[in-house]
Short mmCIF file of C-alpha atoms in Angstrom, two decimals:
data_model
loop_
_atom_site.label_atom_id
_atom_site.label_comp_id
_atom_site.label_asym_id
_atom_site.label_seq_id
_atom_site.Cartn_x
_atom_site.Cartn_y
_atom_site.Cartn_z
CA UNK S 1175 -18.93 63.94 70.35
CA UNK S 1176 -19.59 63.82 66.68
CA UNK S 1177 -18.06 61.36 64.27
CA UNK S 1178 -17.13 64.34 62.13
CA UNK S 1179 -14.42 65.16 64.60
CA UNK S 1180 -12.47 62.21 63.26
CA UNK S 1181 -8.94 63.31 62.54
CA UNK S 1182 -9.33 63.03 58.83
CA UNK S 1183 -7.56 64.13 55.69
CA UNK S 1184 -9.46 66.96 54.07
CA UNK S 1185 -8.46 68.30 50.70
CA UNK S 1186 -4.86 69.31 51.25
CA UNK S 1187 -3.92 72.24 49.12
CA UNK S 1188 -2.30 75.58 49.06
CA UNK S 1189 -4.46 78.58 48.54
CA UNK S 1190 -3.54 82.19 48.18
CA UNK S 1191 -3.75 84.19 51.39
CA UNK S 1192 -7.20 85.67 51.64
CA UNK S 1193 -7.59 89.31 52.53
CA UNK S 1194 -8.78 89.82 56.08
CA UNK S 1195 -11.23 92.52 55.01
CA UNK S 1196 -14.30 90.25 55.52
CA UNK S 1197 -13.54 90.22 59.25
CA UNK S 1198 -15.34 92.85 61.29
CA UNK S 1199 -13.23 95.72 62.54
CA UNK S 1200 -13.30 94.21 66.04
CA UNK S 1201 -12.28 90.77 64.80
CA UNK S 1202 -9.59 92.18 62.54
CA UNK S 1203 -7.99 94.13 65.39
CA UNK S 1204 -7.97 91.03 67.57
CA UNK S 1205 -6.51 88.92 64.76
CA UNK S 1206 -3.69 91.40 64.23
CA UNK S 1207 -2.92 91.57 67.95
CA UNK S 1208 -2.84 87.80 68.33
CA UNK S 1209 -0.48 87.49 65.39
CA UNK S 1210 1.83 90.14 66.80
CA UNK S 1211 1.87 88.91 70.39
CA UNK S 1212 2.29 85.12 70.08
CA UNK S 1213 5.10 83.14 68.50
CA UNK S 1214 3.36 79.97 67.40
CA UNK S 1215 0.10 81.10 65.83
CA UNK S 1216 -1.20 83.50 63.23
CA UNK S 1217 -4.66 84.92 62.60
CA UNK S 1218 -3.82 86.98 59.50
CA UNK S 1219 -2.95 84.24 57.03
CA UNK S 1220 0.49 83.12 58.25
CA UNK S 1221 1.57 79.64 59.26
CA UNK S 1222 0.98 77.88 62.57
CA UNK S 1223 4.24 76.41 63.85
CA UNK S 1224 5.18 73.20 65.57
CA UNK S 1225 6.53 73.45 69.12
CA UNK S 1226 9.40 71.02 69.53
CA UNK S 1227 12.09 70.93 72.21
CA UNK S 1228 11.15 74.36 73.54
CA UNK S 1229 11.20 76.11 70.16
CA UNK S 1230 8.47 77.28 67.81
CA UNK S 1231 9.57 75.75 64.53
CA UNK S 1232 8.36 76.47 61.01
CA UNK S 1233 7.30 73.15 59.54
CA UNK S 1234 8.83 71.73 56.37
CA UNK S 1235 5.54 69.94 55.64
CA UNK S 1236 4.52 69.47 52.02
CA UNK S 1237 0.82 69.55 52.90
CA UNK S 1238 -1.10 72.25 54.76
CA UNK S 1239 -4.62 72.76 56.10
CA UNK S 1240 -6.44 76.07 55.94
CA UNK S 1241 -8.02 77.38 59.14
CA UNK S 1242 -10.83 79.83 58.39
CA UNK S 1243 -13.13 81.97 60.48
CA UNK S 1244 -16.42 80.00 60.56
CA UNK S 1245 -18.41 83.23 60.45
CA UNK S 1246 -16.80 84.68 57.31
CA UNK S 1247 -14.62 81.95 55.72
CA UNK S 1248 -11.64 84.32 56.00
CA UNK S 1249 -8.31 82.53 56.02
CA UNK S 1250 -6.69 82.88 59.44
CA UNK S 1251 -3.75 80.50 59.37
CA UNK S 1252 -2.31 77.44 57.65
CA UNK S 1253 -1.59 74.33 59.71
CA UNK S 1254 1.05 71.80 58.68
CA UNK S 1255 0.57 68.10 58.21
CA UNK S 1256 3.63 67.59 60.39
CA UNK S 1257 6.36 65.66 58.62
CA UNK S 1258 7.33 62.34 60.20
CA UNK S 1259 10.88 63.61 60.70
CA UNK S 1260 9.46 66.49 62.74
CA UNK S 1261 7.21 64.14 64.68
CA UNK S 1262 10.21 61.96 65.48
CA UNK S 1263 12.09 65.02 66.78
CA UNK S 1264 9.16 65.83 69.06
CA UNK S 1265 9.26 62.30 70.49
CA UNK S 1266 13.02 62.53 70.93
CA UNK S 1267 12.67 65.86 72.74
CA UNK S 1268 9.99 64.46 75.03
CA UNK S 1269 12.02 61.32 75.75
CA UNK S 1270 15.12 63.34 76.59
CA UNK S 1271 13.21 65.78 78.79
CA UNK S 1272 11.58 62.92 80.69
CA UNK S 1273 14.92 61.78 82.07
CA UNK S 1274 15.30 64.98 84.06
CA UNK S 1275 11.69 66.13 84.48
CA UNK S 1276 10.61 62.84 86.08
CA UNK S 1277 13.33 63.37 88.70
CA UNK S 1278 12.49 67.03 89.29
CA UNK S 1279 11.14 67.73 92.75
CA UNK S 1280 7.40 67.69 93.25
CA UNK S 1281 7.56 71.25 94.57
CA UNK S 1282 9.15 72.42 91.32
CA UNK S 1283 6.41 70.76 89.28
CA UNK S 1284 3.80 72.30 91.57
CA UNK S 1285 5.39 75.71 91.06
CA UNK S 1286 4.95 75.31 87.32
CA UNK S 1287 1.22 74.73 87.79
CA UNK S 1288 0.99 77.78 90.05
CA UNK S 1289 2.70 79.99 87.49
CA UNK S 1290 0.62 78.57 84.64
CA UNK S 1291 -2.69 79.31 86.34
CA UNK S 1292 -1.56 82.90 86.92
CA UNK S 1293 -0.52 83.33 83.29
CA UNK S 1294 -3.74 81.81 81.95
CA UNK S 1295 -5.78 84.25 83.99
CA UNK S 1296 -3.60 87.12 82.80
CA UNK S 1297 -3.93 86.07 79.14
CA UNK S 1298 -7.50 84.76 79.14
CA UNK S 1299 -8.58 87.45 76.68
CA UNK S 1300 -6.03 86.31 74.08
CA UNK S 1301 -7.09 82.68 74.46
CA UNK S 1302 -10.77 83.56 74.17
CA UNK S 1303 -10.17 85.79 71.13
CA UNK S 1304 -8.36 82.97 69.37
CA UNK S 1305 -11.23 80.58 70.11
CA UNK S 1306 -13.84 83.00 68.74
CA UNK S 1307 -11.84 83.56 65.55
CA UNK S 1308 -11.00 79.93 64.81
CA UNK S 1309 -13.85 77.97 66.41
CA UNK S 1310 -16.72 80.45 66.19
CA UNK S 1311 -17.90 80.48 69.81
CA UNK S 1312 -19.35 83.60 71.33
CA UNK S 1313 -16.83 85.56 73.38
CA UNK S 1314 -18.55 84.70 76.67
CA UNK S 1315 -18.61 81.00 75.80
CA UNK S 1316 -14.95 81.12 74.76
CA UNK S 1317 -14.06 82.53 78.17
CA UNK S 1318 -15.99 79.63 79.71
CA UNK S 1319 -13.87 77.23 77.63
CA UNK S 1320 -10.73 78.79 79.12
CA UNK S 1321 -12.10 78.85 82.66
CA UNK S 1322 -13.06 75.18 82.72
CA UNK S 1323 -9.53 74.30 81.61
CA UNK S 1324 -8.04 76.67 84.16
CA UNK S 1325 -9.90 74.86 86.92
CA UNK S 1326 -7.96 71.69 86.08
CA UNK S 1327 -4.68 73.64 86.34
CA UNK S 1328 -5.74 74.98 89.72
CA UNK S 1329 -6.63 71.50 90.93
CA UNK S 1330 -3.26 70.19 89.71
CA UNK S 1331 -1.58 72.59 92.14
CA UNK S 1332 -2.72 70.23 94.93
CA UNK S 1333 -0.38 67.54 93.61
CA UNK S 1334 1.73 67.65 96.79
CA UNK S 1335 -1.28 66.21 98.60
CA UNK S 1336 -2.94 64.10 95.91
CA UNK S 1337 0.23 62.22 94.95
CA UNK S 1338 0.95 61.03 98.47
CA UNK S 1339 1.49 57.27 98.54
CA UNK S 1340 0.74 54.61 101.13
CA UNK S 1341 2.97 52.95 103.69
CA UNK S 1342 2.31 50.26 106.23
CA UNK S 1343 4.46 48.25 108.61
CA UNK S 1344 3.20 44.83 107.53
CA UNK S 1345 5.36 42.88 109.94
CA UNK S 1346 7.88 43.64 112.61
CA UNK S 1347 10.48 45.94 111.02
CA UNK S 1348 9.05 45.22 107.54
CA UNK S 1349 7.43 48.06 105.57
CA UNK S 1350 5.45 48.03 102.33
CA UNK S 1351 5.39 51.35 100.52
CA UNK S 1352 3.26 52.14 97.45
CA UNK S 1353 4.08 55.27 95.48
CA UNK S 1354 2.85 56.68 92.20
CA UNK S 1355 5.52 57.16 89.57
CA UNK S 1356 5.21 58.71 86.10
CA UNK S 1357 4.70 56.67 82.94
CA UNK S 1358 7.01 58.47 80.52
CA UNK S 1359 6.13 60.14 77.23
CA UNK S 1360 2.37 60.61 76.84
CA UNK S 1361 0.21 62.02 74.06
CA UNK S 1362 -2.97 64.08 73.90
CA UNK S 1363 -5.25 64.34 70.86
CA UNK S 1364 -7.71 67.22 71.22
CA UNK S 1365 -10.97 68.06 69.40
CA UNK S 1366 -12.09 71.27 67.73
CA UNK S 1367 -14.95 72.08 70.07
CA UNK S 1368 -12.89 72.93 73.16
CA UNK S 1369 -9.59 74.37 71.87
CA UNK S 1370 -8.38 75.43 75.34
CA UNK S 1371 -10.22 73.23 77.82
CA UNK S 1372 -9.19 69.83 76.49
CA UNK S 1373 -5.45 70.60 76.19
CA UNK S 1374 -5.71 71.90 79.75
CA UNK S 1375 -7.31 68.62 80.85
CA UNK S 1376 -4.05 66.89 79.98
CA UNK S 1377 -1.06 69.27 80.06
CA UNK S 1378 -1.10 70.09 83.80
CA UNK S 1379 -1.99 66.55 84.90
CA UNK S 1380 0.75 64.98 82.80
CA UNK S 1381 3.34 67.55 83.84
CA UNK S 1382 2.80 67.63 87.61
CA UNK S 1383 2.92 63.83 87.77
CA UNK S 1384 6.35 63.88 86.13
CA UNK S 1385 5.51 62.90 82.54
CA UNK S 1386 6.26 64.63 79.27
CA UNK S 1387 3.58 65.24 76.63
CA UNK S 1388 3.15 65.45 72.88
CA UNK S 1389 -0.04 67.37 72.09
CA UNK S 1390 -1.88 67.28 68.78
CA UNK S 1391 -4.58 69.95 68.79
CA UNK S 1392 -7.35 69.96 66.22
CA UNK S 1393 -6.14 71.04 62.81
CA UNK S 1394 -9.27 73.20 62.62
CA UNK S 1395 -8.44 75.55 65.52
CA UNK S 1396 -4.93 75.11 66.98
CA UNK S 1397 -4.40 78.72 68.05
CA UNK S 1398 -5.38 78.37 71.70
CA UNK S 1399 -3.10 75.34 72.12
CA UNK S 1400 -0.17 77.29 70.69
CA UNK S 1401 -0.80 80.14 73.11
CA UNK S 1402 -0.99 77.66 76.00
CA UNK S 1403 2.33 76.15 74.89
CA UNK S 1404 3.95 79.56 75.08
CA UNK S 1405 2.40 80.20 78.49
CA UNK S 1406 3.84 76.88 79.70
CA UNK S 1407 7.26 78.03 78.55
CA UNK S 1408 6.84 81.34 80.38
CA UNK S 1409 5.70 79.42 83.47
CA UNK S 1410 9.07 77.65 83.58
CA UNK S 1411 8.28 74.32 81.93
CA UNK S 1412 11.62 73.00 80.62
CA UNK S 1413 12.20 72.44 76.93
CA UNK S 1414 10.80 69.15 75.68
CA UNK S 1415 8.33 68.54 78.50
CA UNK S 1416 5.54 69.79 76.23
CA UNK S 1417 5.69 69.45 72.45
CA UNK S 1418 2.96 70.38 69.95
CA UNK S 1419 2.59 68.80 66.51
CA UNK S 1420 -0.20 69.15 63.97
CA UNK S 1421 -1.97 67.01 61.43
CA UNK S 1422 -4.62 64.42 60.77
CA UNK S 1423 -4.66 60.65 60.26
CA UNK S 1424 -0.92 60.14 59.60
CA UNK S 1425 0.08 61.96 62.79
CA UNK S 1426 -2.64 60.22 64.82
CA UNK S 1427 -1.43 56.85 63.61
CA UNK S 1428 2.16 57.78 64.41
CA UNK S 1429 1.09 58.58 67.96
CA UNK S 1430 -0.65 55.22 68.27
CA UNK S 1431 2.30 53.30 66.82
CA UNK S 1432 5.34 54.98 68.37
CA UNK S 1433 6.78 52.70 71.08
CA UNK S 1434 8.06 55.62 73.17
CA UNK S 1435 4.54 56.85 73.89
CA UNK S 1436 3.09 55.15 76.96
CA UNK S 1437 -0.40 56.66 77.15
CA UNK S 1438 -2.88 58.50 74.93
CA UNK S 1439 -5.70 60.83 75.93
CA UNK S 1440 -8.34 61.41 73.26
CA UNK S 1441 -11.52 63.46 73.08
CA UNK S 1442 -13.52 63.41 69.86
CA UNK S 1443 -15.81 61.32 67.70
CA UNK S 1444 -16.77 57.67 67.77
CA UNK S 1445 -14.88 56.45 64.72
CA UNK S 1446 -11.65 58.18 65.66
CA UNK S 1447 -12.02 57.20 69.32
CA UNK S 1448 -12.46 53.52 68.56
CA UNK S 1449 -9.59 53.57 66.08
CA UNK S 1450 -7.21 55.23 68.53
CA UNK S 1451 -8.24 52.98 71.41
CA UNK S 1452 -7.88 49.79 69.40
CA UNK S 1453 -4.65 50.79 67.68
CA UNK S 1454 -3.10 52.27 70.81
CA UNK S 1455 -3.93 49.38 73.12
CA UNK S 1456 -2.73 46.94 70.46
CA UNK S 1457 0.72 48.38 71.04
CA UNK S 1458 0.40 48.22 74.82
CA UNK S 1459 -0.50 51.83 75.49
CA UNK S 1460 -2.87 53.04 78.15
CA UNK S 1461 -5.71 54.88 76.37
CA UNK S 1462 -8.59 57.03 77.60
CA UNK S 1463 -11.08 57.83 74.84
CA UNK S 1464 -14.04 60.14 75.33
CA UNK S 1465 -16.35 59.87 72.33
CA UNK S 1466 -19.97 60.45 71.23
CA UNK S 1467 -22.97 61.42 73.32
CA UNK S 1468 -26.73 61.77 73.28
CA UNK S 1469 -27.56 63.52 76.53
CA UNK S 1470 -31.17 63.48 77.71
CA UNK S 1471 -33.03 65.97 79.87
CA UNK S 1472 -36.10 64.50 81.56
CA UNK S 1473 -38.69 67.17 82.31
CA UNK S 1474 -41.19 66.18 85.00
CA UNK S 1475 -44.58 67.90 85.41
CA UNK S 1476 -43.66 69.09 88.92
CA UNK S 1477 -40.47 70.83 87.79
CA UNK S 1478 -39.84 74.52 88.30
CA UNK S 1479 -40.94 75.48 84.79
CA UNK S 1480 -38.92 78.67 84.47
CA UNK S 1481 -35.69 77.05 85.69
CA UNK S 1482 -36.20 73.94 83.59
CA UNK S 1483 -37.07 75.62 80.29
CA UNK S 1484 -34.26 78.18 80.55
CA UNK S 1485 -31.78 75.49 81.52
CA UNK S 1486 -32.75 73.21 78.63
CA UNK S 1487 -32.59 76.01 76.06
CA UNK S 1488 -29.16 77.06 77.29
CA UNK S 1489 -27.79 73.52 77.40
CA UNK S 1490 -29.20 72.59 74.00
CA UNK S 1491 -28.13 75.62 71.99
CA UNK S 1492 -25.08 77.04 73.76
CA UNK S 1493 -21.90 76.72 71.67
CA UNK S 1494 -24.25 75.99 68.74
CA UNK S 1495 -24.76 72.54 70.24
CA UNK S 1496 -21.11 71.60 69.71
CA UNK S 1497 -20.53 70.24 73.20
CA UNK S 1498 -20.18 66.61 74.20
CA UNK S 1499 -22.43 67.38 77.19
CA UNK S 1500 -25.03 69.43 75.29
CA UNK S 1501 -28.62 68.43 75.96
CA UNK S 1502 -29.68 67.05 72.58
CA UNK S 1503 -32.86 65.25 73.71
CA UNK S 1504 -35.61 66.44 76.04
CA UNK S 1505 -38.06 63.84 77.32
CA UNK S 1506 -41.37 65.50 78.25
CA UNK S 1507 -43.14 63.39 80.85
CA UNK S 1508 -46.91 63.39 81.18
CA UNK S 1509 -48.48 66.85 81.36
CA UNK S 1510 -45.08 68.47 80.84
CA UNK S 1511 -45.70 67.77 77.15
CA UNK S 1512 -47.90 70.87 77.15
CA UNK S 1513 -44.78 72.99 77.81
CA UNK S 1514 -43.40 72.41 74.32
CA UNK S 1515 -44.80 75.65 72.82
CA UNK S 1516 -43.19 77.70 75.57
CA UNK S 1517 -39.88 75.87 75.05
CA UNK S 1518 -40.08 76.85 71.39
CA UNK S 1519 -40.81 80.49 72.21
CA UNK S 1520 -37.80 80.75 74.50
CA UNK S 1521 -35.52 79.22 71.89
CA UNK S 1522 -36.78 81.71 69.31
CA UNK S 1523 -35.43 84.57 71.43
CA UNK S 1524 -31.80 83.43 71.14
CA UNK S 1525 -29.59 85.64 68.97
CA UNK S 1526 -27.47 83.96 66.31
CA UNK S 1527 -24.50 86.11 65.32
CA UNK S 1528 -20.75 86.40 65.00
CA UNK S 1529 -18.93 85.56 68.19
CA UNK S 1530 -17.64 89.07 68.88
CA UNK S 1531 -21.05 90.70 68.36
CA UNK S 1532 -22.79 92.12 71.42
CA UNK S 1533 -25.69 89.99 72.56
CA UNK S 1534 -24.77 86.91 70.53
CA UNK S 1535 -26.06 83.72 72.14
CA UNK S 1536 -24.65 81.24 69.63
CA UNK S 1537 -22.30 81.49 66.70
CA UNK S 1538 -21.62 79.40 63.60
CA UNK S 1539 -20.83 75.72 63.27
CA UNK S 1540 -17.20 74.83 62.70
CA UNK S 1541 -17.41 74.19 58.94
CA UNK S 1542 -19.68 74.18 55.90
CA UNK S 1543 -19.60 70.36 56.03
CA UNK S 1544 -20.86 70.41 59.62
CA UNK S 1545 -23.65 72.79 58.62
CA UNK S 1546 -24.65 70.57 55.71
CA UNK S 1547 -24.77 67.49 57.92
CA UNK S 1548 -26.86 69.17 60.63
CA UNK S 1549 -29.30 70.52 58.07
CA UNK S 1550 -29.52 67.07 56.52
CA UNK S 1551 -30.53 65.52 59.83
CA UNK S 1552 -33.12 68.24 60.39
CA UNK S 1553 -34.54 67.56 56.92
CA UNK S 1554 -34.90 63.88 57.74
CA UNK S 1555 -37.40 64.61 60.52
CA UNK S 1556 -40.37 65.39 58.33
CA UNK S 1557 -39.37 62.69 55.87
CA UNK S 1558 -39.66 60.15 58.70
CA UNK S 1559 -42.96 61.50 60.03
CA UNK S 1560 -41.76 63.87 62.73
CA UNK S 1561 -42.55 67.55 63.18
CA UNK S 1562 -40.23 70.54 63.12
CA UNK S 1563 -41.53 73.12 65.61
CA UNK S 1564 -38.64 75.56 65.15
CA UNK S 1565 -36.52 75.45 62.00
CA UNK S 1566 -33.03 76.96 62.01
CA UNK S 1567 -32.14 76.06 58.46
CA UNK S 1568 -31.48 78.85 55.99
CA UNK S 1569 -31.10 81.41 58.73
CA UNK S 1570 -29.84 84.81 57.56
CA UNK S 1571 -27.34 86.58 59.82
CA UNK S 1572 -26.81 90.23 58.79
CA UNK S 1573 -23.17 90.98 58.06
CA UNK S 1574 -22.22 87.31 57.81
CA UNK S 1575 -23.54 85.98 54.49
CA UNK S 1576 -20.90 83.23 54.31
CA UNK S 1577 -21.11 81.98 57.89
CA UNK S 1578 -21.82 78.37 58.85
CA UNK S 1579 -24.92 79.35 60.76
CA UNK S 1580 -27.83 77.14 61.79
CA UNK S 1581 -30.43 78.63 64.10
CA UNK S 1582 -32.02 76.91 67.11
CA UNK S 1583 -34.11 73.99 65.94
CA UNK S 1584 -36.67 71.95 67.87
CA UNK S 1585 -37.94 68.65 66.44
CA UNK S 1586 -40.65 66.34 67.73
CA UNK S 1587 -39.71 62.74 67.01
CA UNK S 1588 -39.63 59.14 68.22
CA UNK S 1589 -36.62 57.05 69.12
CA UNK S 1590 -36.48 55.20 65.79
CA UNK S 1591 -35.72 58.37 63.81
CA UNK S 1592 -32.32 59.47 62.58
CA UNK S 1593 -32.45 62.74 64.57
CA UNK S 1594 -32.64 60.68 67.76
CA UNK S 1595 -30.26 57.87 66.91
CA UNK S 1596 -27.37 60.01 65.63
CA UNK S 1597 -25.35 62.58 67.50
CA UNK S 1598 -26.25 65.80 65.70
CA UNK S 1599 -23.61 68.11 67.19
CA UNK S 1600 -25.49 71.24 66.26
CA UNK S 1601 -28.22 73.53 67.65
CA UNK S 1602 -30.98 70.95 67.18
CA UNK S 1603 -33.05 69.61 70.07
CA UNK S 1604 -35.08 66.40 69.72
CA UNK S 1605 -38.29 66.19 71.76
CA UNK S 1606 -39.54 62.77 72.89
CA UNK S 1607 -42.78 62.13 74.78
CA UNK S 1608 -43.07 59.74 77.73
CA UNK S 1609 -46.02 58.88 79.91
CA UNK S 1610 -44.13 58.21 83.13
CA UNK S 1611 -40.77 58.48 84.84
CA UNK S 1612 -40.24 54.76 84.27
CA UNK S 1613 -40.77 55.24 80.55
CA UNK S 1614 -38.32 58.14 80.52
CA UNK S 1615 -35.65 56.12 82.33
CA UNK S 1616 -36.14 53.25 79.90
CA UNK S 1617 -35.59 55.63 76.97
CA UNK S 1618 -32.35 56.95 78.45
CA UNK S 1619 -31.06 53.50 79.34
CA UNK S 1620 -31.81 52.06 75.90
CA UNK S 1621 -29.67 54.71 74.25
CA UNK S 1622 -26.16 53.41 73.45
CA UNK S 1623 -24.45 56.53 74.76
CA UNK S 1624 -23.78 57.25 78.41
CA UNK S 1625 -22.12 60.61 78.98
CA UNK S 1626 -24.90 62.20 80.99
CA UNK S 1627 -28.59 62.70 81.73
CA UNK S 1628 -30.47 65.25 83.80
CA UNK S 1629 -33.86 65.48 85.44
CA UNK S 1630 -35.87 68.54 86.38
CA UNK S 1631 -38.19 67.90 89.32
CA UNK S 1632 -39.08 69.31 92.72
CA UNK S 1633 -39.55 65.85 94.21
CA UNK S 1634 -36.66 64.40 96.14
CA UNK S 1635 -38.11 60.91 95.78
CA UNK S 1636 -38.35 61.29 91.98
CA UNK S 1637 -34.80 62.58 91.83
CA UNK S 1638 -33.56 59.70 93.98
CA UNK S 1639 -35.29 57.11 91.80
CA UNK S 1640 -33.87 58.68 88.64
CA UNK S 1641 -30.35 58.89 90.06
CA UNK S 1642 -30.41 55.28 91.13
CA UNK S 1643 -31.90 53.75 88.00
CA UNK S 1644 -30.53 55.78 85.11
CA UNK S 1645 -27.49 54.21 83.43
CA UNK S 1646 -25.20 57.10 82.50
CA UNK S 1647 -21.95 58.30 83.97
CA UNK S 1648 -22.90 61.85 84.94
CA UNK S 1649 -26.28 62.72 86.41
CA UNK S 1650 -27.73 66.17 86.89
CA UNK S 1651 -30.63 67.00 89.19
CA UNK S 1652 -31.93 70.43 88.21
CA UNK S 1653 -28.45 70.98 86.71
CA UNK S 1654 -28.47 71.00 82.90
CA UNK S 1655 -24.82 70.19 82.17
CA UNK S 1656 -23.51 67.99 85.01
CA UNK S 1657 -19.83 68.08 84.10
CA UNK S 1658 -17.97 67.48 87.37
CA UNK S 1659 -15.47 69.99 88.61
CA UNK S 1660 -11.89 68.72 88.43
CA UNK S 1661 -11.58 67.67 92.05
CA UNK S 1662 -13.84 64.86 90.83
CA UNK S 1663 -13.38 62.96 87.57
CA UNK S 1664 -15.08 62.75 84.20
CA UNK S 1665 -17.18 59.59 84.24
CA UNK S 1666 -19.00 59.07 80.94
CA UNK S 1667 -19.85 55.41 80.27
CA UNK S 1668 -21.44 52.98 77.80
CA UNK S 1669 -20.74 53.96 74.19
CA UNK S 1670 -19.40 57.36 75.18
CA UNK S 1671 -16.10 56.13 76.56
CA UNK S 1672 -13.37 53.55 76.09
CA UNK S 1673 -10.72 52.93 78.70
CA UNK S 1674 -11.43 52.50 82.39
CA UNK S 1675 -9.58 55.54 83.77
CA UNK S 1676 -11.27 58.94 83.40
CA UNK S 1677 -9.98 62.44 82.84
CA UNK S 1678 -8.68 64.74 85.60
CA UNK S 1679 -9.36 64.47 89.34
CA UNK S 1680 -8.10 61.33 91.08
CA UNK S 1681 -8.65 59.39 87.88
CA UNK S 1682 -6.38 61.80 86.02
CA UNK S 1683 -3.59 61.18 88.49
CA UNK S 1684 -4.09 57.43 88.18
CA UNK S 1685 -4.04 57.66 84.38
CA UNK S 1686 -0.70 59.43 84.30
CA UNK S 1687 1.00 57.29 86.95
CA UNK S 1688 1.71 53.67 87.74
CA UNK S 1689 2.11 52.14 91.18
CA UNK S 1690 5.50 51.01 92.40
CA UNK S 1691 5.42 48.86 95.51
CA UNK S 1692 8.52 48.36 97.65
CA UNK S 1693 8.74 45.96 100.57
CA UNK S 1694 11.76 46.48 102.77
CA UNK S 1695 13.16 44.82 105.88
CA UNK S 1696 15.51 46.61 108.26
CA UNK S 1697 15.63 44.54 111.42
CA UNK S 1698 16.51 46.40 114.52
CA UNK S 1699 18.33 43.37 115.93
CA UNK S 1700 20.49 43.16 112.81
CA UNK S 1701 22.31 46.20 114.05
CA UNK S 1702 23.86 44.08 116.79
CA UNK S 1703 22.89 40.47 115.98
CA UNK S 1704 25.26 38.04 114.25
CA UNK S 1705 23.36 34.74 114.12
CA UNK S 1706 21.93 33.54 110.78
CA UNK S 1707 18.51 31.85 110.55
CA UNK S 1708 17.90 28.95 108.18
CA UNK S 1709 14.15 28.66 108.91
CA UNK S 1710 11.53 29.31 106.21
CA UNK S 1711 10.49 33.00 106.37
CA UNK S 1712 6.77 33.24 107.29
CA UNK S 1713 6.37 37.07 107.22
CA UNK S 1714 4.44 37.04 110.50
#
């Protein structure tokens, strides 16, 4: 995930509330409904609130961040740089709630997850609408964002089975019992590109294991997180178990430094991820940090051409390329290099438009700065001797003259070029040529990132060789985005991850718990015996 997702301090200023007239009639109606229906968020120029101790609280912050619609630059809401006094209250609320929530029965915590999954399904339209307005995704893609988070909630419902410990009679009348107990107050720092999914990677897992959580959503699009907080409240989550604060570097550093916080989950860019991991672990916290990526698709000559080309186009340009598992590099092996013109033609057919527009395949980038950076990387291709086969710069989208749009872009390059070495995080696909499967594997393995790689082939032997030799955490075989479902665990490696415990699945349970081992001796003969032994105990 891009370095530009670093929780940073943009220009902090107040600006007059913009009129919402630039929004389309559809978007305006949705913005008004969201603002009327939900306590913590606004999409018509009002303030986003903190959620502390079970209450949506207007911040007393002196500094605020504007959240604008990426398609029109219309002001939607203002997000506080949460004051340290407010942050401290959130920690206090989480610490107090932990005392009772950690002792709440497992069935009660499971019931919360059951109710939450029902409420998310019931309110999926509101969550998706918020994502389209603030993040810019197409409506269909926004629903996918919600659904992938919902799947983690549904998996968390199985906590009555997955939290079962271990017990063994290690000697006559002596038992050793290992059980998983919660850590305490935890924190989650979420990125802009998945406003619903990433909070839902952490909230249900932390809660069902008996922890409390302080969530800091992205200051660019916090609306979905605020809706989820209200749904948690409706689902019966007690006050203080979940708290939501907002901000950038000062709040992130406070999370890293506060001694009450036992663990931090982070998804975002390299610079922020390394900073949080190093600063958090310095203070003894458990940290999982999912960072940058450069995911390769290897296209073999024997692949099903139609499946492969459609899959690569969808994985490269969906969500405008703003996914940590987007395919950003395609390696054309041997005669598959002749398929490049057809790949370009299929990408040309994608519709770039506002997220609520019918038929839109990809929307805008998150910000003008993101657009400028992506266009700068595209410009570097020809300067370094590469070739741009499809150029999405300077695209014109009718009705959206101010949008942060970049169209699908396909660039032919080599591995020494900037477009290959940097994570672009936009709708730009780099094409690399390779003569053989071995060459393709070497290219993937030499890349510093390790989130995922995929291969398209109809040969089981080729697939087996690729799976065994490629050094990434998540492998797809004829599957373009091999993100595991939450009964498994996220497993990015190399430069894409810090921390040795992954998100969700069994790893998620391990991250949010620690083992407690008890060895007990209740001798049957002690019930009637009265003779003491002075011999050395041998435990056999």
